[in-house]
């Protein structure tokens, strides 16, 4: 009689940074949805960019990068993560699925383009359209204020989490 061994859970890593809470709430909504859909077959790890490393990316089956747009760029903490991780990852994560979440005050597209350039250099494989949330914060006070995102925006993050969980579970990526 042979024993049936349970397959190791697939791993989804969410590397995030947030100044005002908007990106954090998107990352948390995405992770919660992925956990709900993936159940015990999916291990979801939510790591602040300052705490994440190349080893975390290498251990994951898929990665989400979630960042606010800061001066038309990724946040400093996310840049620090890539500064520490890019060369240790180079040549070691080709084809790894990834997705993006960007929270911006007005545009967001330069940040998405920057993240996609980094991912292209690492030869990561984009598996979903980036989720871009625009808060329309334009004054110094509005930009720095804590953010409560509308439910519809959080739902977009949940949909991405569900998509990633289902794709990992089905072996699509």
mmCIF file of C-alpha atoms in Angstrom, residues 20-172:
data_model
loop_
_atom_site.group_PDB
_atom_site.id
_atom_site.type_symbol
_atom_site.label_atom_id
_atom_site.label_comp_id
_atom_site.label_asym_id
_atom_site.label_seq_id
_atom_site.Cartn_x
_atom_site.Cartn_y
_atom_site.Cartn_z
ATOM 1 C CA UNK A 20 -0.428 56.664 3.396
ATOM 2 C CA UNK A 21 -2.047 53.256 3.713
ATOM 3 C CA UNK A 22 -3.485 53.045 0.183
ATOM 4 C CA UNK A 23 -0.927 50.605 -1.222
ATOM 5 C CA UNK A 24 -0.922 48.605 1.994
ATOM 6 C CA UNK A 25 -4.699 48.183 1.869
ATOM 7 C CA UNK A 26 -4.459 47.041 -1.766
ATOM 8 C CA UNK A 27 -1.717 44.529 -0.905
ATOM 9 C CA UNK A 28 -3.681 43.216 2.083
ATOM 10 C CA UNK A 29 -6.901 42.873 0.046
ATOM 11 C CA UNK A 30 -5.005 41.015 -2.684
ATOM 12 C CA UNK A 31 -3.354 38.672 -0.178
ATOM 13 C CA UNK A 32 -6.622 37.945 1.673
ATOM 14 C CA UNK A 33 -8.406 37.084 -1.558
ATOM 15 C CA UNK A 34 -5.533 34.866 -2.713
ATOM 16 C CA UNK A 35 -5.655 33.028 0.630
ATOM 17 C CA UNK A 36 -9.435 32.566 0.343
ATOM 18 C CA UNK A 37 -9.225 31.169 -3.176
ATOM 19 C CA UNK A 38 -6.031 29.172 -2.712
ATOM 20 C CA UNK A 39 -6.861 27.685 0.667
ATOM 21 C CA UNK A 40 -4.302 25.249 2.013
ATOM 22 C CA UNK A 41 -2.845 24.778 -1.461
ATOM 23 C CA UNK A 42 -1.432 28.322 -1.419
ATOM 24 C CA UNK A 43 0.952 29.995 1.001
ATOM 25 C CA UNK A 44 0.675 33.790 0.743
ATOM 26 C CA UNK A 45 3.450 35.924 2.214
ATOM 27 C CA UNK A 46 3.024 39.667 2.574
ATOM 28 C CA UNK A 47 6.403 41.370 3.115
ATOM 29 C CA UNK A 48 7.209 45.036 3.495
ATOM 30 C CA UNK A 49 9.840 45.992 0.921
ATOM 31 C CA UNK A 50 12.351 46.744 3.700
ATOM 32 C CA UNK A 51 12.015 43.165 4.977
ATOM 33 C CA UNK A 52 11.982 41.366 1.619
ATOM 34 C CA UNK A 53 15.043 39.870 -0.049
ATOM 35 C CA UNK A 54 16.104 38.068 -3.192
ATOM 36 C CA UNK A 55 15.778 34.779 -1.294
ATOM 37 C CA UNK A 56 12.087 35.530 -0.679
ATOM 38 C CA UNK A 57 11.533 36.080 -4.404
ATOM 39 C CA UNK A 58 13.429 32.907 -5.288
ATOM 40 C CA UNK A 59 11.340 30.872 -2.824
ATOM 41 C CA UNK A 60 8.057 32.128 -4.337
ATOM 42 C CA UNK A 61 6.193 30.651 -7.281
ATOM 43 C CA UNK A 62 4.791 34.097 -8.195
ATOM 44 C CA UNK A 63 5.401 37.671 -6.991
ATOM 45 C CA UNK A 64 3.373 40.863 -6.725
ATOM 46 C CA UNK A 65 5.131 44.209 -6.393
ATOM 47 C CA UNK A 66 2.904 46.877 -4.801
ATOM 48 C CA UNK A 67 4.154 50.446 -4.490
ATOM 49 C CA UNK A 68 2.946 54.013 -4.334
ATOM 50 C CA UNK A 69 4.072 56.343 -7.056
ATOM 51 C CA UNK A 70 6.489 58.894 -5.621
ATOM 52 C CA UNK A 71 7.616 61.730 -7.903
ATOM 53 C CA UNK A 72 6.675 59.648 -10.992
ATOM 54 C CA UNK A 73 8.691 56.676 -9.738
ATOM 55 C CA UNK A 74 8.587 53.672 -7.417
ATOM 56 C CA UNK A 75 8.888 54.507 -3.738
ATOM 57 C CA UNK A 76 12.320 54.728 -2.158
ATOM 58 C CA UNK A 77 11.702 51.602 -0.085
ATOM 59 C CA UNK A 78 10.761 49.626 -3.210
ATOM 60 C CA UNK A 79 13.823 51.002 -5.002
ATOM 61 C CA UNK A 80 15.947 49.892 -2.038
ATOM 62 C CA UNK A 81 14.437 46.396 -2.326
ATOM 63 C CA UNK A 82 15.396 46.221 -5.998
ATOM 64 C CA UNK A 83 18.832 47.749 -5.312
ATOM 65 C CA UNK A 84 19.474 44.921 -2.818
ATOM 66 C CA UNK A 85 17.833 42.156 -4.830
ATOM 67 C CA UNK A 86 18.306 42.816 -8.546
ATOM 68 C CA UNK A 87 21.787 41.370 -9.045
ATOM 69 C CA UNK A 88 21.252 38.405 -6.698
ATOM 70 C CA UNK A 89 18.111 37.607 -8.770
ATOM 71 C CA UNK A 90 19.661 38.174 -12.187
ATOM 72 C CA UNK A 91 19.728 34.927 -14.138
ATOM 73 C CA UNK A 92 17.882 33.025 -11.394
ATOM 74 C CA UNK A 93 14.174 33.806 -11.840
ATOM 75 C CA UNK A 94 13.476 33.725 -15.575
ATOM 76 C CA UNK A 95 9.828 33.105 -16.344
ATOM 77 C CA UNK A 96 8.646 33.588 -12.746
ATOM 78 C CA UNK A 97 5.105 35.034 -12.879
ATOM 79 C CA UNK A 98 4.599 38.536 -11.526
ATOM 80 C CA UNK A 99 1.937 41.234 -11.256
ATOM 81 C CA UNK A 100 1.915 44.898 -10.236
ATOM 82 C CA UNK A 101 -0.156 47.177 -8.007
ATOM 83 C CA UNK A 102 0.519 50.922 -8.116
ATOM 84 C CA UNK A 103 -1.260 53.643 -6.137
ATOM 85 C CA UNK A 104 -0.747 57.106 -7.575
ATOM 86 C CA UNK A 105 -2.021 60.612 -7.021
ATOM 87 C CA UNK A 106 -2.386 61.507 -10.661
ATOM 88 C CA UNK A 107 -0.774 59.189 -13.206
ATOM 89 C CA UNK A 108 1.000 55.976 -12.214
ATOM 90 C CA UNK A 109 2.063 54.984 -15.706
ATOM 91 C CA UNK A 110 5.730 56.036 -15.267
ATOM 92 C CA UNK A 111 5.921 53.816 -12.180
ATOM 93 C CA UNK A 112 4.349 50.887 -13.986
ATOM 94 C CA UNK A 113 6.801 51.364 -16.856
ATOM 95 C CA UNK A 114 9.729 51.469 -14.416
ATOM 96 C CA UNK A 115 8.614 48.254 -12.704
ATOM 97 C CA UNK A 116 8.072 46.552 -16.050
ATOM 98 C CA UNK A 117 11.607 47.518 -17.135
ATOM 99 C CA UNK A 118 13.018 45.982 -13.958
ATOM 100 C CA UNK A 119 10.923 42.841 -14.470
ATOM 101 C CA UNK A 120 12.045 42.621 -18.102
ATOM 102 C CA UNK A 121 15.672 42.769 -16.992
ATOM 103 C CA UNK A 122 15.023 39.922 -14.568
ATOM 104 C CA UNK A 123 13.112 38.033 -17.281
ATOM 105 C CA UNK A 124 10.015 37.788 -15.098
ATOM 106 C CA UNK A 125 6.720 36.986 -16.848
ATOM 107 C CA UNK A 126 3.826 39.428 -16.417
ATOM 108 C CA UNK A 127 0.632 37.388 -15.952
ATOM 109 C CA UNK A 128 -1.962 40.132 -15.362
ATOM 110 C CA UNK A 129 -2.591 43.735 -16.284
ATOM 111 C CA UNK A 130 -1.190 46.090 -13.633
ATOM 112 C CA UNK A 131 -3.725 47.356 -11.126
ATOM 113 C CA UNK A 132 -3.446 51.149 -11.039
ATOM 114 C CA UNK A 133 -5.333 53.139 -8.425
ATOM 115 C CA UNK A 134 -5.443 56.905 -8.815
ATOM 116 C CA UNK A 135 -6.330 58.816 -5.642
ATOM 117 C CA UNK A 136 -6.310 62.239 -7.374
ATOM 118 C CA UNK A 137 -4.374 63.686 -4.431
ATOM 119 C CA UNK A 138 -2.807 66.894 -5.745
ATOM 120 C CA UNK A 139 -2.027 69.170 -2.812
ATOM 121 C CA UNK A 140 0.772 68.530 -0.323
ATOM 122 C CA UNK A 141 -1.840 67.945 2.383
ATOM 123 C CA UNK A 142 -3.895 65.514 0.270
ATOM 124 C CA UNK A 143 -0.792 63.648 -0.874
ATOM 125 C CA UNK A 144 0.455 63.142 2.709
ATOM 126 C CA UNK A 145 -2.961 62.311 4.197
ATOM 127 C CA UNK A 146 -3.898 58.784 5.232
ATOM 128 C CA UNK A 147 -5.968 57.153 2.494
ATOM 129 C CA UNK A 148 -9.142 55.072 2.680
ATOM 130 C CA UNK A 149 -9.697 53.542 -0.740
ATOM 131 C CA UNK A 150 -13.165 52.999 -2.163
ATOM 132 C CA UNK A 151 -14.445 49.429 -2.029
ATOM 133 C CA UNK A 152 -14.379 49.233 -5.842
ATOM 134 C CA UNK A 153 -10.597 49.789 -5.849
ATOM 135 C CA UNK A 154 -10.056 47.171 -3.146
ATOM 136 C CA UNK A 155 -12.185 44.787 -5.198
ATOM 137 C CA UNK A 156 -9.764 45.188 -8.108
ATOM 138 C CA UNK A 157 -6.954 44.029 -5.807
ATOM 139 C CA UNK A 158 -9.093 41.108 -4.613
ATOM 140 C CA UNK A 159 -9.737 40.093 -8.218
ATOM 141 C CA UNK A 160 -6.006 40.083 -8.923
ATOM 142 C CA UNK A 161 -5.374 37.981 -5.816
ATOM 143 C CA UNK A 162 -8.051 35.489 -6.872
ATOM 144 C CA UNK A 163 -6.641 35.319 -10.396
ATOM 145 C CA UNK A 164 -3.126 34.642 -9.141
ATOM 146 C CA UNK A 165 -4.317 32.002 -6.687
ATOM 147 C CA UNK A 166 -6.370 30.216 -9.343
ATOM 148 C CA UNK A 167 -3.526 30.384 -11.866
ATOM 149 C CA UNK A 168 -1.077 28.920 -9.371
ATOM 150 C CA UNK A 169 -3.526 26.215 -8.278
ATOM 151 C CA UNK A 170 -4.297 25.189 -11.872
ATOM 152 C CA UNK A 171 -0.649 25.282 -12.895
ATOM 153 C CA UNK A 172 -1.328 27.937 -15.532
#
